[in-house]
CSV table of C-alpha atoms in Angstrom, one decimal:
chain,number,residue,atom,x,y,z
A,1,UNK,CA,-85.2,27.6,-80.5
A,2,UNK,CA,-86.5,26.5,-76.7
A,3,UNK,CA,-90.2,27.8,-75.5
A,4,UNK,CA,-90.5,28.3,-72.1
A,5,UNK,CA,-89.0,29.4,-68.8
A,6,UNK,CA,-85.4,28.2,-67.9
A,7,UNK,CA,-83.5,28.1,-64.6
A,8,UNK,CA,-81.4,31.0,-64.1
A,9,UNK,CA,-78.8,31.4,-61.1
A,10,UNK,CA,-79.2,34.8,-59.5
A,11,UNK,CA,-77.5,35.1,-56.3
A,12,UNK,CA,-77.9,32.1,-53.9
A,13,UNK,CA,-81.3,31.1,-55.1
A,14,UNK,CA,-82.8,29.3,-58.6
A,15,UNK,CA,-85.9,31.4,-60.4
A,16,UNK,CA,-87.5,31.2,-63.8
A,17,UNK,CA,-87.6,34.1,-66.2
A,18,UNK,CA,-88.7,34.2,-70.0
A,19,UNK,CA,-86.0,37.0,-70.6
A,20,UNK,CA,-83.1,35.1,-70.1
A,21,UNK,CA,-82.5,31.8,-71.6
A,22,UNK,CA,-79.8,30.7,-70.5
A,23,UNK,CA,-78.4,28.7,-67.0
A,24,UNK,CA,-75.7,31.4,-65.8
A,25,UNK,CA,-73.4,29.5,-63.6
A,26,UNK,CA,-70.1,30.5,-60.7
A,27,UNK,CA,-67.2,29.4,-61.2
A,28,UNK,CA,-66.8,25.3,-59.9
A,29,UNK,CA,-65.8,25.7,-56.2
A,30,UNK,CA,-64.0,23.1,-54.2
A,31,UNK,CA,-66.5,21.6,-51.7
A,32,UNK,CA,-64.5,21.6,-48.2
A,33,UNK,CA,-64.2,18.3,-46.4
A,34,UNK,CA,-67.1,17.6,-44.1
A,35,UNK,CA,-67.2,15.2,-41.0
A,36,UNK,CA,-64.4,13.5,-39.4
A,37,UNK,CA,-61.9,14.6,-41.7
A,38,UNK,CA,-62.9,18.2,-41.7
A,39,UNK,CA,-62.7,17.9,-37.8
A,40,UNK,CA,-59.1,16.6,-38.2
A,41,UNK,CA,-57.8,18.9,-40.3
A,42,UNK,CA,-59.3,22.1,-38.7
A,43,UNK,CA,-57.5,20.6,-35.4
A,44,UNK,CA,-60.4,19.4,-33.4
A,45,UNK,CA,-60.6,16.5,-32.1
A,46,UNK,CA,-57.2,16.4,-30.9
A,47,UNK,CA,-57.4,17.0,-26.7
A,48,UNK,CA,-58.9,14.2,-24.5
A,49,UNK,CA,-61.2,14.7,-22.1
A,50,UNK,CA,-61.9,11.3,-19.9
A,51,UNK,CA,-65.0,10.2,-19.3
A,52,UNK,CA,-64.2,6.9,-17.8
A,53,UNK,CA,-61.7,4.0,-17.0
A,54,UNK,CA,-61.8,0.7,-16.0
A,55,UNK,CA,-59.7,-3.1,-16.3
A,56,UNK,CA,-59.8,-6.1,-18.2
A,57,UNK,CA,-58.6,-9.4,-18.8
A,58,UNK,CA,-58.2,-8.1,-22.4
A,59,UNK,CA,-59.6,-5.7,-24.9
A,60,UNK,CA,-59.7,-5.3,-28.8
A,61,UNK,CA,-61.4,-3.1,-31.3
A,62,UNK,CA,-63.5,-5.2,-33.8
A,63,UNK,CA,-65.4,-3.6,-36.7
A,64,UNK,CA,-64.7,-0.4,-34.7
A,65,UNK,CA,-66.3,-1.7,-31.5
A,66,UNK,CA,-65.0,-2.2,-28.1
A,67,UNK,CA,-64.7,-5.5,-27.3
A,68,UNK,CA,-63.6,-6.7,-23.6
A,69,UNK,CA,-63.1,-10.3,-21.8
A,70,UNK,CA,-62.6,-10.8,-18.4
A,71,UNK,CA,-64.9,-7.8,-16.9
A,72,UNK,CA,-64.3,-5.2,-14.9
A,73,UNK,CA,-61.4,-6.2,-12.2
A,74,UNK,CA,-61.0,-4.7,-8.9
A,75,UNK,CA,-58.8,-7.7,-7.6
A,76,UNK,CA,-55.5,-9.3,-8.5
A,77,UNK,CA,-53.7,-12.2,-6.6
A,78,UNK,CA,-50.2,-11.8,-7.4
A,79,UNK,CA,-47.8,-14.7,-8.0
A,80,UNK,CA,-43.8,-15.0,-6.2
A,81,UNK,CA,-42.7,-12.3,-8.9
A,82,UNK,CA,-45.8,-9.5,-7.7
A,83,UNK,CA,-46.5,-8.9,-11.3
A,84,UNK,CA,-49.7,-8.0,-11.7
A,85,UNK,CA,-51.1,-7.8,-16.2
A,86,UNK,CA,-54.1,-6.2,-16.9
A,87,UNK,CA,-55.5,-4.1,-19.5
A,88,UNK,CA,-56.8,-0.3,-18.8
A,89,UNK,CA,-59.7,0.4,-20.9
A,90,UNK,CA,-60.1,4.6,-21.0
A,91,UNK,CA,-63.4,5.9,-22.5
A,92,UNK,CA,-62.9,9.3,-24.0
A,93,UNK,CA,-64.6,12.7,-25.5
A,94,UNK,CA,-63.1,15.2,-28.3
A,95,UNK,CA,-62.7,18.6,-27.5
A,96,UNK,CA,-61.5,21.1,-29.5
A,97,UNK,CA,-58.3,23.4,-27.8
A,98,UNK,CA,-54.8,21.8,-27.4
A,99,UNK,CA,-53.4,19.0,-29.0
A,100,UNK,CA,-52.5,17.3,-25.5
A,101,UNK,CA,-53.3,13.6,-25.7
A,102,UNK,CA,-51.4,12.7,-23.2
A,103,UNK,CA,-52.9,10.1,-20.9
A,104,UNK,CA,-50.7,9.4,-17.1
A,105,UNK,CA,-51.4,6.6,-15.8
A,106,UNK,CA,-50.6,6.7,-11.8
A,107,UNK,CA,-50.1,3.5,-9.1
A,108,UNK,CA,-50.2,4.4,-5.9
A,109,UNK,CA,-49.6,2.1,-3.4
A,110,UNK,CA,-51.2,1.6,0.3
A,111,UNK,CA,-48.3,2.4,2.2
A,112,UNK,CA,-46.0,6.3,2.2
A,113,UNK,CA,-44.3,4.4,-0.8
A,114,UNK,CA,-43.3,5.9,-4.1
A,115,UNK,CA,-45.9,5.9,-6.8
A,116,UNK,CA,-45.4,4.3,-10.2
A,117,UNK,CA,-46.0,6.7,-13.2
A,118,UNK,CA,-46.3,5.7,-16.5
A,119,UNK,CA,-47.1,8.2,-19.7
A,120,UNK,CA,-49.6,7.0,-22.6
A,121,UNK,CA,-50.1,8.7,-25.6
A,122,UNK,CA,-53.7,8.2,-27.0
A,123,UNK,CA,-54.1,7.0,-30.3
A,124,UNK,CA,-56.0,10.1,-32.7
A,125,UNK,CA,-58.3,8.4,-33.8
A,126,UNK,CA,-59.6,7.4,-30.1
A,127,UNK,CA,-60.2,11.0,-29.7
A,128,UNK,CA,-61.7,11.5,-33.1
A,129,UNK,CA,-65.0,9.8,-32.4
A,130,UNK,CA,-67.9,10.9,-30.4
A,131,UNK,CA,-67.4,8.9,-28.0
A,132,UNK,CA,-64.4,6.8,-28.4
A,133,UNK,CA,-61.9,4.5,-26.5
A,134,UNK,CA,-58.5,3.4,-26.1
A,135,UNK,CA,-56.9,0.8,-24.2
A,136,UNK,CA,-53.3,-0.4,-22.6
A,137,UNK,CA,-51.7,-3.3,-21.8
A,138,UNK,CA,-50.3,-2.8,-18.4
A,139,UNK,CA,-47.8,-5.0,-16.4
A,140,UNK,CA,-46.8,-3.2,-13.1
A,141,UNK,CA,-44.8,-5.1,-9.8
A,142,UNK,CA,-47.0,-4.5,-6.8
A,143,UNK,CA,-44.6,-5.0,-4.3
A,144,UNK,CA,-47.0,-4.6,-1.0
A,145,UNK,CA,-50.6,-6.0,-0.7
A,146,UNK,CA,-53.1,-4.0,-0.3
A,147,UNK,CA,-55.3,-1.7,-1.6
A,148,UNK,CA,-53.5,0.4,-4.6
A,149,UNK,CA,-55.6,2.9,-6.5
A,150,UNK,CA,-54.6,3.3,-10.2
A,151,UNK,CA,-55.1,6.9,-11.7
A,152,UNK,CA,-55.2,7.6,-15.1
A,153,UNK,CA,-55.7,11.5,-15.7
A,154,UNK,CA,-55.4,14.0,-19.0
A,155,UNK,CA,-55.4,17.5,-18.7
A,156,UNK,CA,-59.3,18.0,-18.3
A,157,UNK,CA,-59.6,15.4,-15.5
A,158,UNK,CA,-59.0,11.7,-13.7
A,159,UNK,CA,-60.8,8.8,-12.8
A,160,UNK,CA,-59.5,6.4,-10.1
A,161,UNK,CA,-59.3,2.7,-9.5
A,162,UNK,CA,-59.3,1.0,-6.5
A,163,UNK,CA,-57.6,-2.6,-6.9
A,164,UNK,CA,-57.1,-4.9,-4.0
A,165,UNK,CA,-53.8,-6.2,-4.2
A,166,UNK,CA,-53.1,-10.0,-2.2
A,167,UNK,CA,-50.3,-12.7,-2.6
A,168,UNK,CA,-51.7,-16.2,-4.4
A,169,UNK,CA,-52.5,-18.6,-2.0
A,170,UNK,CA,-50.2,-21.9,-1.9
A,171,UNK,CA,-51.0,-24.5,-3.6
A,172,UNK,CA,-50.9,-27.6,-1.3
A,173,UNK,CA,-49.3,-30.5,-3.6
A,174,UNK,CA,-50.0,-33.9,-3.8
């Protein structure tokens, strides 16, 4: 037979007695998920909110991590075929509502011409971090120089980007 006070549950809280001697216990509960995949499955996480933009040579995630070459362009010199390939970096927040993640990317030229629209989808886990990123490879004809301002909006806002647009200089041969 056992001497001495034992741990008995009563209610939400742990507290010795000498009249019971026994550990009562509730029935084994499953714990919910916690963190990220809690977030997911409740439905948060899932609308973009844009916090930023900018281009790039290139861009890749390693170990998680943004990584970008090439800097933040706000020039391109174009060749005979005006085809301009960059990368469009987005920075984005989480927040909890609709399950838009619908990113429109916008070029709009410096003359009353017709703007190019193009329609991104951004990856879920780009909005499931706090804060995350995404990134697009992007190869548009810019017809006219100037300067063109490239829009990239979601449905809680837009950040613009001017980009001077000129023709490559000739190459003199020898």
């Amino acid at each position: 037979m056992m001497r001495g006070p034992l741990l008995t549950f009563v209610g939400p809280r742990f507290h010795t007695t000498k009249v019971r001697r026994t550990l009562y216990q509730s029935r084994p509960r499953a714990i919910p998920p916690s963190g990220l995949l809690a977030n997911l499955l409740r439905g948060r996480f899932s609308r973009v909110i844009l916090t930023g933009a900018f281009l790039a040579d290139a861009a890749a995630a390693v170990d998680n991590k943004l990584n970008v070459s090439g800097g933040v362009l706000s020039r391109f010199a174009v060749g005979p075929d005006r085809l301009a390939r960059f990368v469009l970096v987005v920075l984005t927040q989480s927040n909890p509502g609709s399950t838009d993640r619908q990113l429109t990317v916008e070029a709009r030229p410096p003359a009353d011409a017709e703007a190019t629209r193009l329609q991104f989808e951004v990856p879920e886990a780009a909005v499931a971090e706090f804060p995350g990123f995404a990134f697009f490879e992007i190869q548009l004809r810019l017809p006219i120089d100037g300067r063109w301002e490239l829009v990239a909006s979601s449905d809680t806002g837009s950040v613009t980007l001017p980009v001077l647009v000129t023709e490559m200089p000739q190459q003199l041969g020898f």
